[in-house]
Amino acid sequence: MTFSQQKRMSYYAFLAPGLLLFASIIIFPVAYSLTLSFTSFGGYGTPKFIGLANYAKIISDEVFLHSLRNNLLIVAISVFGQIPLGFLLAYLLHRKMVRNGNFYQTMIFLPITISPVVVALLWNQIFSSSGMVVAIIRRLTGENQYVMRIFEDKQLAIVPILFVLLWMHTGTYMIIFYANLQKMTPSLLEAAQIDGASESQMMMRIILPSMVGTIATTAIFAISGSLKAFDLIYAMTGGGPAHYTEVIAIYMYINTFKYYKYGFGSAASMIIVLLAVGLILLLQYISRKFERRFE
Amino acid sequence: MNMKRLLSMIFMSLFLIPALLFATGTKEQAKDSAGDGIITLSVYHFLDQTDKTTAPNFQYLVDVFEKANPNIKLSFEYGYGEAFHDKLQTMAMSGQLPDIVLLYPGERTSQVTNAGLVQDLRPYLSGHEDEFADMAMQGQGKNGEIWELPEDISITSIMFTNNRLLKELGLTLPKTYEELLAQGPAIRAAGLIPISIANKDAWPMQSCVAGMLVERACGLEWFDKAIAGEARFDDPEFVYAMQIIKDLTDKQMLSPGTNQLTYGQGLDDFVQEKAVYFIDGGWTVNNMVGELSAEQKTYMSLESFPDIPNQKGQSLSTSATAGQGFGMNAKLSKAESDAAWKWIWFYSGPEGSAIRQRFGRLPAYNLAEPKDADPMIQKLVAYAGKVPMGYVMDSVLAAEPIGTFNINLQNMMFGTKTPKQVAQELEAMVAAIGR
Amino acid sequence: MRKRLTLASVLSSMLMITFTLLTIIPLTWMILSAFKPHAMIVRTPLAFPMSWYVDNFILSWTQGHLGIYFINSTIYSFVATFLTVFFALSSGYALSKFSYKSSRVISMVYTLGLLITVHSVIVPLFIMETKLGISNTRIGVILPYIAFGLPFQVFLATTYIKGIPDAMQESAIIDGATFFQVFFKILIPVATPIISTMFIYTFLGNWNEFILVLTLTSDLSVRSLPVGINSFAGGMSRDYGLQFAALVIGTVPMILFYLVFKDKIAQGFAAGALKE
């Protein structure tokens, strides 16, 4: 066996186990559901080909559009909420602006260890009419029939969920940024400090530019995670009341598993993938521009 | 070049292996593999294994059956809530339906029954039809097939009433809808909820209120016509029924924030006497047996929602349906089918029904009134014996129109859809799917 | 410097304290409620438990079969995590150090894998597993866990290994070592920090996974903790005491796990996992 043969064989051997599993468990079923998305398959009988009809129907469905809006809000809260907050917290910890930094770091990261189903139940208990928040407000106002009306507002019902998502995920980003900040050569900052640079100047000129890559990468995870968000929301509200908190993954789930519309549901899950690819390409375009500017 | 070919071969095989797996048929498992005459049957059942009432009760039934039939071994899998249906659907699609499976009479499990995956039970049942409530013997398939033997009659709309609170407030049981509405301010002033109902899950308003109101406002005759396509769901009578739900909401007759209360909180508020009335199905009696104190049981009564103005339906009617029950896999052999039928007949027939009646259920099998049962069960049996019954909407309409209708009721309660729009959308969906 | 930052440090302390309270209060409330009987939780949700009512734990442990679920969760989490990390490392090595053209395509395919929801593959997957006869077995759960864990882990491994200087392996190869020897003897020891991060992340994900194990298994003996917890909390079970106790049983082990390994997580990321 020549060296290059040996190299090629090793290459395949290293890749094979992972790729084999990945292909048979994820790629193949996805291909299967891509095919189904062009049919009106309803669970039994032979699938009937209907072209893009499912996609057309989804895009004109009011419920889908509201779900899409909710998904985009979740993307927004992750990209413009969790990531900057995570960065800010990491920065404060890194620059030792608070005492007991280690303790705070532990506490802020803690929620990520808890299963989304548990988080949902916990917060449901807290917000529910027999829960903690309502009990406090009832005691404070003396109004014993008080309930939180925010859950019944079409536009705002998603807000408590956004809040819980923020609580859940900020810690992850904080840890990632914290770790990367620590990796920076301290001499750079020291030199800047000696030159009399202010805190904000250091942040803008030195720290942020070196973090562009990390920010872009975390944003990719934030986007893909946000678009397939399901567990937490399904366990908290099931998409209700009246579809107000529905997201695309729940929309897909209800159509597939409750209404037995496999073709339709498959089309919805393909839309999630398409959206994510689109957003990530956009993000890569933006971050490349930024990188160039900082160079 | 070489690498490309190798790579494409690897990819090809990656796709082919799973494809072959799909293509091959499934081997039938031998049920009596040990040859010791014991038949093992898999059973899929809807049960909350952590429920302190239903889980031990069900286990008791299984124990009695297995003692009487030592040659039949049942191996259970339980599902609960939405997860039950997800799993059932996945099993049905992959041709892996268990030998015995819990099914619903209406559309909820139609993906199993319509696909011909279960047997028609009529041949096994013949001769015993008269022993069941008529409602339970209505055909479930297109040709009148009985896919599952209903265990219970589900009365879905009962207005449980706390007579102690009524008396304390100086009120009496309302005879008309207007009287009920008039009681609202007094009840709320006392810091109580007029009608406890928890509608976060969106089905209770439809199942426990809407069906009953449709029978009242439109009459059973109209209901039959609407199902057959001769009347429309956007007829004014139907809109009127929706309007009543809207009024109950606007006049603050229902639990505050009813659309954010998870099912169960409605009962909680009633058991803790925070509510004067409580609308729910007959199945809750099961929980009341354990949760109400002996004293509470003396002053809690089962009533019907009062009559509405211009009522076309029957006075004080409720809505009811034959409940779920076990069906059996179409692929079973003769011996297996006979064994499966033994369990089905035990469960929904005289023996199991008598046991379940004592636990607080309302069996579809005709039984004598239980003399020694819990007072709440006696009240339920007496109630069932005297009230006229209409249809439950989710047992006569398909899953998607009902799912949308449930949600639209919430929309209507929030004021984002009018009763008329709710009715029109239901008609449109039912018409699109085909009745 | 300290003086100049007073306002900033007050504000930042407040931010930290807010986040900390948001974590501590709900968790404390959960733990305290678990020691209260149902009726007390409903009547006085805020009150401190009058006595330590441990029946909730005993009942939920026995009724919910949490013991066997606990064992299964441990098996799934350890086995699947170990294999995921191992396969991800070997893939990462192949994708970052062999510079074949196909590497780019394969990396992209893995990135797309990040976007796939479990629900869109669950039905075909179940059909496949039943035909193979591995549904309702532990293998049948572990394999999909690995597959779903791979995309993120391959990404972590690839970026990390890219950062390891080529010189190290090249000199070993010149000395006559095989690529496998390089992988096991050089790469894995160097990659220890990222391995612990990968391990912890995957472990947490597997421990909390619900939908796959629910759909792909049916026997009580092969199901895991989230299924058990959900049966208390998912449906109409109305005993909040039991519910809270089950939540505590499912949550506390992971919190402890995290407290033990938390420094490793930071180390792993510091080692360059998420830097381009």
Coordinates of C-alpha atoms in Angstrom, one line a residue, chain A residues 5 8-9 11-12 16 19-21 23-24 27-28 31-32 36 41-44 62 124 127-131 138 144-154 234-238 240-244 246 253 255-262, chain B residues 2-4 6-7 10-11 14-15 17-19 22 82-83 85-87 89-90 92-93 107-112 114-115 188 190-194 200 256-262 265 274 399-404 407-408 410-411 414 416-417:
Chain A
Q5 CA -3.5 5.0 -0.4
R8 CA -7.0 8.0 1.8
M9 CA -8.0 4.8 3.6
Y11 CA -9.5 9.4 5.9
Y12 CA -12.4 7.2 5.1
A16 CA -17.1 6.4 8.1
L19 CA -21.1 9.7 8.4
L20 CA -22.8 6.3 8.2
L21 CA -24.9 7.0 11.3
A23 CA -26.7 9.6 6.7
S24 CA -28.9 6.8 7.7
I27 CA -30.1 12.5 5.8
F28 CA -32.2 9.6 4.6
A31 CA -34.8 13.1 1.9
Y32 CA -37.9 11.0 2.6
L36 CA -43.4 13.6 0.9
F41 CA -49.9 11.9 1.8
G42 CA -52.3 11.4 4.8
G43 CA -50.9 8.4 6.5
Y44 CA -52.1 5.5 4.4
E62 CA -52.4 33.3 8.5
N124 CA -45.7 27.7 33.9
F127 CA -46.8 32.3 35.9
S128 CA -50.0 30.2 36.3
S129 CA -53.0 31.5 38.2
S130 CA -52.0 29.3 41.1
G131 CA -48.4 30.2 40.7
R138 CA -52.9 39.2 44.3
N144 CA -58.2 38.0 44.3
Q145 CA -59.4 37.4 40.8
Y146 CA -56.2 38.8 39.2
V147 CA -54.8 36.9 36.2
M148 CA -52.0 37.9 33.9
R149 CA -53.7 39.2 30.7
I150 CA -50.5 39.3 28.8
F151 CA -51.0 35.6 27.8
E152 CA -54.3 36.5 26.1
D153 CA -52.9 39.2 23.8
K154 CA -52.2 38.2 20.2
Y234 CA -44.8 23.3 23.3
A235 CA -44.5 22.4 27.0
M236 CA -45.3 25.9 28.1
T237 CA -48.3 26.8 25.9
G238 CA -48.7 24.2 23.2
G240 CA -51.9 28.6 22.4
P241 CA -54.0 30.3 23.3
A242 CA -55.5 30.6 19.8
H243 CA -52.2 30.0 18.0
Y244 CA -50.8 33.2 19.6
E246 CA -47.2 29.1 17.9
Y253 CA -46.2 19.1 14.5
N255 CA -50.5 19.4 11.1
T256 CA -48.5 16.1 11.0
F257 CA -49.4 14.5 14.2
K258 CA -52.9 15.9 15.0
Y259 CA -54.4 16.4 11.5
Y260 CA -52.5 13.5 9.8
K261 CA -51.3 15.7 7.0
Y262 CA -47.8 14.2 6.4
Chain B
N2 CA -10.3 7.4 -7.8
M3 CA -11.4 9.2 -4.7
K4 CA -14.4 10.6 -6.3
L6 CA -15.0 5.7 -4.0
L7 CA -16.8 8.6 -2.4
I10 CA -20.0 5.2 -0.3
F11 CA -22.8 7.8 -0.6
L14 CA -25.5 5.1 2.4
F15 CA -28.7 5.9 0.7
I17 CA -29.1 0.6 2.8
P18 CA -31.9 2.5 4.5
A19 CA -34.0 2.3 1.3
F22 CA -38.0 0.4 4.0
E82 CA -50.8 13.9 22.9
A83 CA -47.9 11.5 23.2
H85 CA -51.7 9.7 19.7
D86 CA -48.3 10.5 18.3
K87 CA -47.1 7.1 19.1
Q89 CA -49.9 7.2 14.6
T90 CA -46.3 6.3 14.2
A92 CA -50.0 2.6 12.4
M93 CA -47.9 4.2 9.6
E107 CA -62.4 10.8 14.1
R108 CA -59.6 10.9 16.7
T109 CA -58.1 7.5 15.7
S110 CA -59.5 7.3 12.2
Q111 CA -56.0 6.9 10.7
V112 CA -56.0 3.4 12.3
N114 CA -59.9 3.9 8.1
A115 CA -56.7 2.2 7.0
R188 CA -68.3 37.6 42.1
A190 CA -68.4 37.2 47.3
G191 CA -65.0 36.6 45.7
L192 CA -66.0 33.4 44.0
I193 CA -66.0 32.2 40.5
P194 CA -69.5 31.7 38.9
K200 CA -56.1 26.5 28.0
P256 CA -60.9 34.5 35.2
G257 CA -58.3 33.8 32.6
T258 CA -60.0 30.6 31.6
N259 CA -57.9 30.3 28.5
Q260 CA -54.7 30.1 30.5
L261 CA -55.9 27.6 33.0
T262 CA -54.6 24.1 32.4
Q265 CA -57.4 23.7 37.6
K274 CA -63.8 28.7 45.1
A399 CA -59.8 16.3 13.5
E400 CA -58.8 19.3 11.5
P401 CA -62.1 21.2 11.5
I402 CA -62.4 20.5 15.2
G403 CA -58.9 21.6 16.0
T404 CA -59.5 24.8 14.2
I407 CA -59.0 27.5 18.6
N408 CA -61.6 29.7 17.1
Q410 CA -60.7 30.9 22.1
N411 CA -60.4 33.6 19.4
F414 CA -60.7 37.1 23.1
T416 CA -60.7 38.6 17.7
K417 CA -63.3 36.6 15.9

